[in-house]
mmCIF file of C-alpha atoms in Angstrom:
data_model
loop_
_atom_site.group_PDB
_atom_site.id
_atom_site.type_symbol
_atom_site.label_atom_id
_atom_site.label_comp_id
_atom_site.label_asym_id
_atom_site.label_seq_id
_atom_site.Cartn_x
_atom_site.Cartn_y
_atom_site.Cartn_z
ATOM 1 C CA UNK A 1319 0.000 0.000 0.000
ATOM 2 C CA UNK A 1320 1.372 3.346 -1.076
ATOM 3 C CA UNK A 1321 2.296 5.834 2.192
ATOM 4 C CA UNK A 1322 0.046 8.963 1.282
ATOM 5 C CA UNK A 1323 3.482 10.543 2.867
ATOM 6 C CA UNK A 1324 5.762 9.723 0.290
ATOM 7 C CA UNK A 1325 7.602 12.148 -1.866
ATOM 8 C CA UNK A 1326 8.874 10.174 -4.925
ATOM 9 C CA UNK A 1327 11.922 11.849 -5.821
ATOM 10 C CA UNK A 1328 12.325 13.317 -9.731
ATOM 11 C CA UNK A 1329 14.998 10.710 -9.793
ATOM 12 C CA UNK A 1330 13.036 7.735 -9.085
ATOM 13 C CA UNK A 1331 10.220 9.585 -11.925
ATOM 14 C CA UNK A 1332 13.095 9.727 -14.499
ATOM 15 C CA UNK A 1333 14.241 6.387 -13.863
ATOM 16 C CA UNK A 1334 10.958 4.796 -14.455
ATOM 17 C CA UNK A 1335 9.885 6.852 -17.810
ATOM 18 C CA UNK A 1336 13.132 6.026 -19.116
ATOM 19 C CA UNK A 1337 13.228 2.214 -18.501
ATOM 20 C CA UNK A 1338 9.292 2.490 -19.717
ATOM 21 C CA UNK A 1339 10.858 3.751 -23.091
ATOM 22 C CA UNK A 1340 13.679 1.737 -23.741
ATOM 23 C CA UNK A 1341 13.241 -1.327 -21.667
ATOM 24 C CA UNK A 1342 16.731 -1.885 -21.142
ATOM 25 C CA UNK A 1343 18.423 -0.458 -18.218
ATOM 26 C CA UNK A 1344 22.101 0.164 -19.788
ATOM 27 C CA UNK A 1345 20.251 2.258 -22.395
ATOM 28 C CA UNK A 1346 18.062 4.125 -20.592
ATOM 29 C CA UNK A 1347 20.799 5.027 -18.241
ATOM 30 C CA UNK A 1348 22.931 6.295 -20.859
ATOM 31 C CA UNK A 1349 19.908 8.330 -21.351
ATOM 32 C CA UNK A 1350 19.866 9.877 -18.198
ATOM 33 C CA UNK A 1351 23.503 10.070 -18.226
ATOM 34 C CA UNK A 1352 23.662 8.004 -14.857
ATOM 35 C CA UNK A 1353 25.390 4.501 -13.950
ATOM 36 C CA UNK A 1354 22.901 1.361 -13.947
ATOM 37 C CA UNK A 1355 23.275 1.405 -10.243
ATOM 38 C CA UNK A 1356 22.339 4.927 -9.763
ATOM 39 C CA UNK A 1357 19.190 3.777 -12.099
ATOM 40 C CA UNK A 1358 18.335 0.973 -10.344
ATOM 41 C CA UNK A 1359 18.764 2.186 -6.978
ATOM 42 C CA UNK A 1360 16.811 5.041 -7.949
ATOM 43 C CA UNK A 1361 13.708 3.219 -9.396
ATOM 44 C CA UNK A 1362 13.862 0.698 -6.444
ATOM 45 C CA UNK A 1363 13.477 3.744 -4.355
ATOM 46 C CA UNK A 1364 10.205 4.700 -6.116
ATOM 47 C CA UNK A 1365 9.326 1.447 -6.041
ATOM 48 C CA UNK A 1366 8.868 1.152 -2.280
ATOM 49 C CA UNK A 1367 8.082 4.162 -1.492
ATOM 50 C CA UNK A 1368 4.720 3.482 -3.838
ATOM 51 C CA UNK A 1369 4.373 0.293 -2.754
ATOM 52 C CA UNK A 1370 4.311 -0.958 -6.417
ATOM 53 C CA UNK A 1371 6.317 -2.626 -8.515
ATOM 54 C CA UNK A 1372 6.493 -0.415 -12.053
ATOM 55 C CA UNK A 1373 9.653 -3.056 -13.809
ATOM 56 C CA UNK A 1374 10.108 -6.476 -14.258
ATOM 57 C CA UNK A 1375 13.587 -7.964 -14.478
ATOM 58 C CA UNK A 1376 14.114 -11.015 -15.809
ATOM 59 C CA UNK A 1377 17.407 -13.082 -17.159
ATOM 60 C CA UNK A 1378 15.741 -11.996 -21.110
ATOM 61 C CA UNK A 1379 14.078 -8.800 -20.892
ATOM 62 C CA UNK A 1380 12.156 -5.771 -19.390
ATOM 63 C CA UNK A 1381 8.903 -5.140 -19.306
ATOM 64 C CA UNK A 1382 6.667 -2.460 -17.794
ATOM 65 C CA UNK A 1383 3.888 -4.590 -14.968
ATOM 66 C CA UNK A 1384 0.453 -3.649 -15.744
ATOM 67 C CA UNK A 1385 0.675 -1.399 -13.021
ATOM 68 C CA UNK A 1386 3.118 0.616 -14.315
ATOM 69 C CA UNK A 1387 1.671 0.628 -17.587
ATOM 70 C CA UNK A 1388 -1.085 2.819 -15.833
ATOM 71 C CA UNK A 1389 0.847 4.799 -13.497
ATOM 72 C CA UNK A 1390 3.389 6.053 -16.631
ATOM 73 C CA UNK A 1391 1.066 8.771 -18.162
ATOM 74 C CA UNK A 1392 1.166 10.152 -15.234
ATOM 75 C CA UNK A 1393 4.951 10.020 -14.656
ATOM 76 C CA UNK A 1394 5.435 11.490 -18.049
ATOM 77 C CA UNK A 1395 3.089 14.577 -17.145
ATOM 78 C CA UNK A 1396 5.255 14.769 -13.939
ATOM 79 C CA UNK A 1397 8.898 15.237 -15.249
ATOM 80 C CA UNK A 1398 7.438 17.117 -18.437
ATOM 81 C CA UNK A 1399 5.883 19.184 -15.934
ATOM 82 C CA UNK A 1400 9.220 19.615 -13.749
ATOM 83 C CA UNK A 1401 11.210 20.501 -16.733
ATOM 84 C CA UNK A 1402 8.965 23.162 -17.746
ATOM 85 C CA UNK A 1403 9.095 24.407 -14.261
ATOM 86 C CA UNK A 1404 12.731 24.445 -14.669
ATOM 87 C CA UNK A 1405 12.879 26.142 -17.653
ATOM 88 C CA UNK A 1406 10.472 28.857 -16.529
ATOM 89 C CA UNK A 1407 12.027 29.795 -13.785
ATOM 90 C CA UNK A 1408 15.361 30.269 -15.408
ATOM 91 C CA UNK A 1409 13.612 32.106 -17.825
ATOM 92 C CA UNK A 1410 14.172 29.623 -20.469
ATOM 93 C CA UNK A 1411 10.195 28.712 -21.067
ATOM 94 C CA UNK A 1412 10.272 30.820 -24.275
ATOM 95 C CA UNK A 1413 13.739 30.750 -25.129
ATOM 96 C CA UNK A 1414 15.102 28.609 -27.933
ATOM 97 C CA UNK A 1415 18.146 26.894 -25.955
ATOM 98 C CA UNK A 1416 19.295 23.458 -24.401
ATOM 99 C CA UNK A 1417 19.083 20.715 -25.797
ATOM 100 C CA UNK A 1418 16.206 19.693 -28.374
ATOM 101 C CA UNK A 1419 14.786 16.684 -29.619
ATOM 102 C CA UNK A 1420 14.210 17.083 -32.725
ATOM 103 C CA UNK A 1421 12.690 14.070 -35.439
ATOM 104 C CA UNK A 1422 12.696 14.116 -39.394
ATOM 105 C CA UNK A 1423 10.531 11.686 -41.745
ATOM 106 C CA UNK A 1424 13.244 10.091 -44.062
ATOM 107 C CA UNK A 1425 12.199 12.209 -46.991
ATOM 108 C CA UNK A 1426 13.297 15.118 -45.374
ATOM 109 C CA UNK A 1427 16.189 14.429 -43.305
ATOM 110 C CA UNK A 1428 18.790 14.185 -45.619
ATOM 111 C CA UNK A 1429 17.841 17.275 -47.985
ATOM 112 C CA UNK A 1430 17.217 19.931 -45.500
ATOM 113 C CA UNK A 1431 19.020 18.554 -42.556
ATOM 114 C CA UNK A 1432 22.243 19.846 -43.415
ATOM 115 C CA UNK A 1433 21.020 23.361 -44.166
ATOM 116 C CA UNK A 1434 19.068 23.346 -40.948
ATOM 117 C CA UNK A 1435 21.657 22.682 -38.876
ATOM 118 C CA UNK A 1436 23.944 25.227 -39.886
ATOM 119 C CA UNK A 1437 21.375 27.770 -39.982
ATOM 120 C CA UNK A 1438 20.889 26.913 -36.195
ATOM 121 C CA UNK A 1439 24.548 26.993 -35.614
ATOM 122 C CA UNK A 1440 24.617 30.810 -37.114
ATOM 123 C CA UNK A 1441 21.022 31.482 -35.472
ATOM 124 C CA UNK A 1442 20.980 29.351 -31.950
ATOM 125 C CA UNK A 1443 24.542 28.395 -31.082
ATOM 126 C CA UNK A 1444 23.128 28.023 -27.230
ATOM 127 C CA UNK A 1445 20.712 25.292 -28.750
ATOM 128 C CA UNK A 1446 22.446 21.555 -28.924
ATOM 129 C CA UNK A 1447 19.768 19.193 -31.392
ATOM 130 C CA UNK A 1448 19.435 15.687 -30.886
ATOM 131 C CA UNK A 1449 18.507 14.253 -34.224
ATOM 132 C CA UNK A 1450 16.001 11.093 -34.930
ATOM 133 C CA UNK A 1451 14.870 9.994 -38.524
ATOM 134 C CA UNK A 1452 12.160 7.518 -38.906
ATOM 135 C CA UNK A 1453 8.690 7.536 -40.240
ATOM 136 C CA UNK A 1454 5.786 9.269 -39.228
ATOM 137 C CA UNK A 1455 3.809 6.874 -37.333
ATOM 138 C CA UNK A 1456 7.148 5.886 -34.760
ATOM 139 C CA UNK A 1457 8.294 9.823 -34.646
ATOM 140 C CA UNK A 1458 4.463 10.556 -33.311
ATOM 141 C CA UNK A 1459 4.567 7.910 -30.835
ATOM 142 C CA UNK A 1460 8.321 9.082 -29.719
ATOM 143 C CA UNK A 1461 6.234 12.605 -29.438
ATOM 144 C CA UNK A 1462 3.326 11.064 -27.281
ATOM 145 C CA UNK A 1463 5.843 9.150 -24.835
ATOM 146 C CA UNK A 1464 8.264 12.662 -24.745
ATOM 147 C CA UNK A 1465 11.327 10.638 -25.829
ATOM 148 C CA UNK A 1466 11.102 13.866 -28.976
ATOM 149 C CA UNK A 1467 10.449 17.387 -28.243
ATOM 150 C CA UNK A 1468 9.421 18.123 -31.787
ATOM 151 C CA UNK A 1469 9.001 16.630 -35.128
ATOM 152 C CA UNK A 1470 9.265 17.877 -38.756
ATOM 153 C CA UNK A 1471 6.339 16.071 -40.307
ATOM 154 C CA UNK A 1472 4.331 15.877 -43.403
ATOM 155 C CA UNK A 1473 1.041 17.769 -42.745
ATOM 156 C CA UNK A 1474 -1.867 17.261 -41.796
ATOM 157 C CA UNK A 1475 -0.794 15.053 -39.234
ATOM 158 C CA UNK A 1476 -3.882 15.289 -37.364
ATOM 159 C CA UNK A 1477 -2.982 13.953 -34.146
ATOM 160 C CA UNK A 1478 -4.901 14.446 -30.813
ATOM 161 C CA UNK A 1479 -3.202 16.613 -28.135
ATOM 162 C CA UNK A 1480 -0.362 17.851 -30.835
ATOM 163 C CA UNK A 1481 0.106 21.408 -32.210
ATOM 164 C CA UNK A 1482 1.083 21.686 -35.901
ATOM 165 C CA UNK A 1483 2.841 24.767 -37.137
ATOM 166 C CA UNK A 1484 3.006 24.854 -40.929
ATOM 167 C CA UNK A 1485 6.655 25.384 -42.568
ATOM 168 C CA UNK A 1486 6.695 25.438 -46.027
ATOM 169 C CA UNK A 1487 5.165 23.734 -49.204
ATOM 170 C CA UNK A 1488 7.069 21.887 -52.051
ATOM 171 C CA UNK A 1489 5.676 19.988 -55.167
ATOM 172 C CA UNK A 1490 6.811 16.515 -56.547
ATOM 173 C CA UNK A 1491 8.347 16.333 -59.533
ATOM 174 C CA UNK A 1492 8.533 13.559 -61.408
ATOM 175 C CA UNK A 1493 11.846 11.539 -61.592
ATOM 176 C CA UNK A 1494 12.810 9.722 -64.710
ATOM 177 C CA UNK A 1495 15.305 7.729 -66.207
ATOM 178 C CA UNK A 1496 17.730 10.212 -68.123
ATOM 179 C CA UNK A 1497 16.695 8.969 -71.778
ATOM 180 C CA UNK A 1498 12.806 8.981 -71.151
ATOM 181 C CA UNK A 1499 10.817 10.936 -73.383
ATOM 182 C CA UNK A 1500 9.507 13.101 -70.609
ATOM 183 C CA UNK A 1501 12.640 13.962 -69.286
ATOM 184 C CA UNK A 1502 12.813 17.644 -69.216
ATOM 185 C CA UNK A 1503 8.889 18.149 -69.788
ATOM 186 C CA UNK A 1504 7.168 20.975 -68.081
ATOM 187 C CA UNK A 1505 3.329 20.865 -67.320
ATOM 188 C CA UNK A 1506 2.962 17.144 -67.578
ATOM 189 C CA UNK A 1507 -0.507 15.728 -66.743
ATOM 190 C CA UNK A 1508 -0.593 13.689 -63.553
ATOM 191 C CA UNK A 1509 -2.686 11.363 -65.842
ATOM 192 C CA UNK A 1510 0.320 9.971 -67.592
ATOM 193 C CA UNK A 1511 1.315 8.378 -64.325
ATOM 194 C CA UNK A 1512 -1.518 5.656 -65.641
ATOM 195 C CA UNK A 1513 0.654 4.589 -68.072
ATOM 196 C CA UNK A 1514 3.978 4.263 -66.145
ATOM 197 C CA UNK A 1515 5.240 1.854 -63.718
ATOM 198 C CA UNK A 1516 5.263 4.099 -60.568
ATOM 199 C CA UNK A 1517 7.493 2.794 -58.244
ATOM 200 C CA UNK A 1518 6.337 3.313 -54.276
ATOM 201 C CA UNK A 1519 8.464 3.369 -51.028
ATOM 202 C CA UNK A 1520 7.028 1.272 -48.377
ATOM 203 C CA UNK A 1521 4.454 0.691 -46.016
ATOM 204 C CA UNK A 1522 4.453 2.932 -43.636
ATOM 205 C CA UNK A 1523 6.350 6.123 -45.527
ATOM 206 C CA UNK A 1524 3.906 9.434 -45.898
ATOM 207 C CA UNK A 1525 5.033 9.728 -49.346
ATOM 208 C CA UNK A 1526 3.824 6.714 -50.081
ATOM 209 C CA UNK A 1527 0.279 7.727 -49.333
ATOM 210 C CA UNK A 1528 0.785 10.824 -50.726
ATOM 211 C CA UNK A 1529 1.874 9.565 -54.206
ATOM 212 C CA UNK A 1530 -1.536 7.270 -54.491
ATOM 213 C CA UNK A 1531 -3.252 10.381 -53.464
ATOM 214 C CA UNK A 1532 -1.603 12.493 -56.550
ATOM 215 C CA UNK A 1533 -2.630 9.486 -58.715
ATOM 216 C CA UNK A 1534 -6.575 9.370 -57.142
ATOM 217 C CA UNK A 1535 -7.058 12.890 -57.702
ATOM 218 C CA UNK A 1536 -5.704 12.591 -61.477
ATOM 219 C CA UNK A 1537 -8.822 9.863 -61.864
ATOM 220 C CA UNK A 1538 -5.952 6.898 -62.486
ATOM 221 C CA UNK A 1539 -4.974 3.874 -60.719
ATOM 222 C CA UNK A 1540 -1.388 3.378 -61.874
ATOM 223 C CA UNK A 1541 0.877 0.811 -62.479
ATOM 224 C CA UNK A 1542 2.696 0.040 -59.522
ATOM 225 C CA UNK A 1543 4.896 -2.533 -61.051
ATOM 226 C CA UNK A 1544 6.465 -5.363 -58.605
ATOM 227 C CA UNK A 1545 9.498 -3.126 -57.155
ATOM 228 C CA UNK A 1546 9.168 -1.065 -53.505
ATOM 229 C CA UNK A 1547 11.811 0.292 -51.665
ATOM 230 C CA UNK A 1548 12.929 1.299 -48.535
ATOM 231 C CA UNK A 1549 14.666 4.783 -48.712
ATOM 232 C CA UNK A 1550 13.808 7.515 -51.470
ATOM 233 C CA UNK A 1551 17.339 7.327 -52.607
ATOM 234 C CA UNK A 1552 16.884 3.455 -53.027
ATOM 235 C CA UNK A 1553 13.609 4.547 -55.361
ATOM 236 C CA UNK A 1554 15.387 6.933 -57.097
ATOM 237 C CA UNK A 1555 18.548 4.286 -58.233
ATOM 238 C CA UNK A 1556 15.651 1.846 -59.669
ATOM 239 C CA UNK A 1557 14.456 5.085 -61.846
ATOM 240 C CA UNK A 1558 18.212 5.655 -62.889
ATOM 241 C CA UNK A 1559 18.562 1.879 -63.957
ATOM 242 C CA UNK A 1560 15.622 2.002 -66.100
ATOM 243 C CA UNK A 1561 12.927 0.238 -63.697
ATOM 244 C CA UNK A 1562 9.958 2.875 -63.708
ATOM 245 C CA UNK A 1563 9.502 6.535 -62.179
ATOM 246 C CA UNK A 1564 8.751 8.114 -58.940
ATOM 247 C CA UNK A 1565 7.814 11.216 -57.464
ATOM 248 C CA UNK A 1566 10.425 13.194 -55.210
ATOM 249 C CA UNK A 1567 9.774 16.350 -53.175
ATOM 250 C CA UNK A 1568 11.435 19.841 -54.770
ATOM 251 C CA UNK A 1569 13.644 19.690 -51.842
ATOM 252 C CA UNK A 1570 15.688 16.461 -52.749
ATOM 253 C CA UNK A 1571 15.932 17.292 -56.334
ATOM 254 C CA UNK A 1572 19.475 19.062 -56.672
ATOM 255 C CA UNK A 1573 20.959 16.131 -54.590
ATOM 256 C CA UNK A 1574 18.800 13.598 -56.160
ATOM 257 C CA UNK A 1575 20.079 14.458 -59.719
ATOM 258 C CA UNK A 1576 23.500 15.745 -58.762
ATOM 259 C CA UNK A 1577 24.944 12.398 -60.757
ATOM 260 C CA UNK A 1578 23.684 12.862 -64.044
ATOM 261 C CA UNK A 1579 21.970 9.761 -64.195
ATOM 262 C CA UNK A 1580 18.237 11.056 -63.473
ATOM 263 C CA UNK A 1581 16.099 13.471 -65.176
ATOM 264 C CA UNK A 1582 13.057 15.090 -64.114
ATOM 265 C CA UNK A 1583 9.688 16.513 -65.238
ATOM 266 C CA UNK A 1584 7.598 19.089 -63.497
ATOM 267 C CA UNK A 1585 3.732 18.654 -63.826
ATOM 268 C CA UNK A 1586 0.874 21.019 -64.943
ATOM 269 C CA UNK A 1587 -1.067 23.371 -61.988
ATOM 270 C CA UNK A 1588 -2.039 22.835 -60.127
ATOM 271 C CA UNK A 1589 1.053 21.280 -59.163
ATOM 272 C CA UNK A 1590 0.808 18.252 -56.376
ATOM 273 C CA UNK A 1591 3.085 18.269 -53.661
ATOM 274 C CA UNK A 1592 3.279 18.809 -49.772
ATOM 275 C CA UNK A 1593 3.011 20.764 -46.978
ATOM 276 C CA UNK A 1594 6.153 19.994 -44.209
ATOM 277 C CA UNK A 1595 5.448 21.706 -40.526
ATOM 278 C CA UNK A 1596 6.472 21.334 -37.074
ATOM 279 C CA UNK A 1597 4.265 18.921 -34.711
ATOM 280 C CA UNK A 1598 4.475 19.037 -31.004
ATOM 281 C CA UNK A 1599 2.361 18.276 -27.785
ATOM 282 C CA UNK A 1600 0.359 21.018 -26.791
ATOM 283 C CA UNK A 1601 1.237 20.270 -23.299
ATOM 284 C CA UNK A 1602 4.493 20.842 -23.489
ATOM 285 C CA UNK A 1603 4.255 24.870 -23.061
ATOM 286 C CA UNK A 1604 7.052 25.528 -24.853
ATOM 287 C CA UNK A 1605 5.005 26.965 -27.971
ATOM 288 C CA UNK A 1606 7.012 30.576 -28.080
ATOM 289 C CA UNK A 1607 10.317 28.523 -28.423
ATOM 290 C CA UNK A 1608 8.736 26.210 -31.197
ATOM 291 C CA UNK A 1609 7.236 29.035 -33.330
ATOM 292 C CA UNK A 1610 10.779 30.518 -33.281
ATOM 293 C CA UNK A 1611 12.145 27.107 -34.542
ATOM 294 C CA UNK A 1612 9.997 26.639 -37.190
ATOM 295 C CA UNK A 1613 10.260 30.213 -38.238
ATOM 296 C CA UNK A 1614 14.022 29.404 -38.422
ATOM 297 C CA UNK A 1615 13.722 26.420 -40.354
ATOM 298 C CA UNK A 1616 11.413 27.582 -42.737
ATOM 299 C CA UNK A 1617 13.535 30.910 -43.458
ATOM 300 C CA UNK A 1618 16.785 28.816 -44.031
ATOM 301 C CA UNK A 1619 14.939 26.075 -46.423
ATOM 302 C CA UNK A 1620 12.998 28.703 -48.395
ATOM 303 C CA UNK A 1621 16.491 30.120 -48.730
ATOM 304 C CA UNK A 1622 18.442 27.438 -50.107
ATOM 305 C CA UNK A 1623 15.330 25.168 -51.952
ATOM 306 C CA UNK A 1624 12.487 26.330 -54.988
ATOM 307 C CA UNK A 1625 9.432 26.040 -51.528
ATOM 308 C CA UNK A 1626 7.124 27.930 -50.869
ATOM 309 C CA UNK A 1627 7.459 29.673 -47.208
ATOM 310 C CA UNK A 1628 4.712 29.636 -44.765
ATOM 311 C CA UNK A 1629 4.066 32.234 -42.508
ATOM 312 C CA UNK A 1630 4.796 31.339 -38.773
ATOM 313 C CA UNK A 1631 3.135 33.645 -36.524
#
């Protein structure tokens, strides 16, 4: 039974959340930037004083005990809840500084990233980024647990108790092998994808989805040929050796064709493409600090890429 007196410790909080994310206690006290001792004793301590046991230990894994899987929303609301504290009282709560957690969809991380981070360099040199690519479904779900402070989505993301601040827009062009007789072509009809073998990334990518949506709107239902592929760069080498097209954002264009080997097409307006913002939990009262990233990020794409800038207010 839990002593109504007990103070758990941030510590003990800390401890728990972070062997709730990673189940594995050398990792998550790496995280913490504690020894596994410190972690252990420090989640035992939590442990007793609630009466509860929140981790299971056994010679093959961790797991979270049903009990903790209840108790951890509200351990997560405590520490993000401290470090806001924290930060406001240092008068950090609307200052863009520390260190960030930032996430990237694969189609975006390696075209902008670069740029980004040396605009935040010049802009933010107090600010120190963590950086985490993956797709959109395990970057929202890092979000919702707060193992990322923000993400740099695809938009609408639409996801319950997130904010969304829109960045910039970009349209797909079509990639091509370099002899193809579109290559070059300006105001092609999103119909023709009906008669090409579009290759797709996979499961689970937004541009994916977004592709298929490009060819629904056109009326078609394309051919989608037998090849899929994991990265956009691994799409793009099956266009250069001749095994169909595929559609790339504006932004990965100049490194996309920087070989020689692939040629492009732009399509008729209204052009398709996408809208790229900054997602984060409204909770996290950090919204002044956010705005100012995404302004920053948007101002130092625009610069360098053909996008269109949105304005973050």
């Amino acid at each position: 039974m839990t002593d109504r007196t007990y103070q758990p410790s941030p510590a003990g909080i800390r401890a728990f959340v972070a062997l709730a994310r990673r189940l594995h206690f050398g990792t998550a006290a790496a995280d913490l930037g504690v020894s596994q001792p410190s972690l252990s004793q420090a989640l035992a301590a939590l442990e007793a004083g609630l009466g509860v046991t929140l981790i299971e230990r056994t010679t093959r894994r961790v797991f979270v005990t049903p009990e903790g899987q209840r108790l951890l929303p509200q351990a997560m609301a405590a520490i993000e809840a401290i470090d806001a504290f924290v930060a406001e009282a240092s008068g950090g709560g609307g200052a863009l500084s520390g260190t960030l957690r930032l996430g990237l969809i694969p189609t975006v991380a390696p075209y902008v990233l670069p740029t980004v981070l040396r605009g935040l360099a010049e802009r933010r040199p107090e600010l120190s980024l963590r950086v985490v690519e993956d797709q959109t479904a395990r970057l929202v779900e890092q979000l919702r647990e707060g193992s990322l402070d923000v993400a740099v989505l695809a938009l609408p993301a639409e996801v319950p108790g997130m904010v969304e601040i829109p960045m910039y827009s970009e349209d797909f062009v079509l990639a091509l092998p370099a002899d193809h007789q579109l290559a070059g072509r300006r105001r092609v009809d999103p119909a023709a994808l009906a008669d090409l073998p579009l290759l797709l990334l996979d499961e689970g990518h937004c541009l994916r989805d977004q592709a298929l949506e490009v060819c629904r709107l056109a009326g078609i239902r394309p051919d989608l040929g037998h090849t899929r592929a994991a990265s956009l760069a691994t799409a793009v080498h099956c266009v250069t050796g001749g095994l169909g097209v595929t559609l790339i954002p504006q932004t990965a264009v100049a490194s996309e064709t920087a070989s020689g080997g692939l040629a492009t097409a732009t399509f008729a307006n209204p052009r398709p493409g996408r809208r790229i913002g900054l997602v984060f939990r409204a909770s996290a009262r950090r919204e002044e600090a956010y705005r100012e990233l995404a302004a920053i990020i948007a101002e130092v794409v625009a610069a360098g890429c053909d996008v269109r800038r949105e304005a973050v207010s």
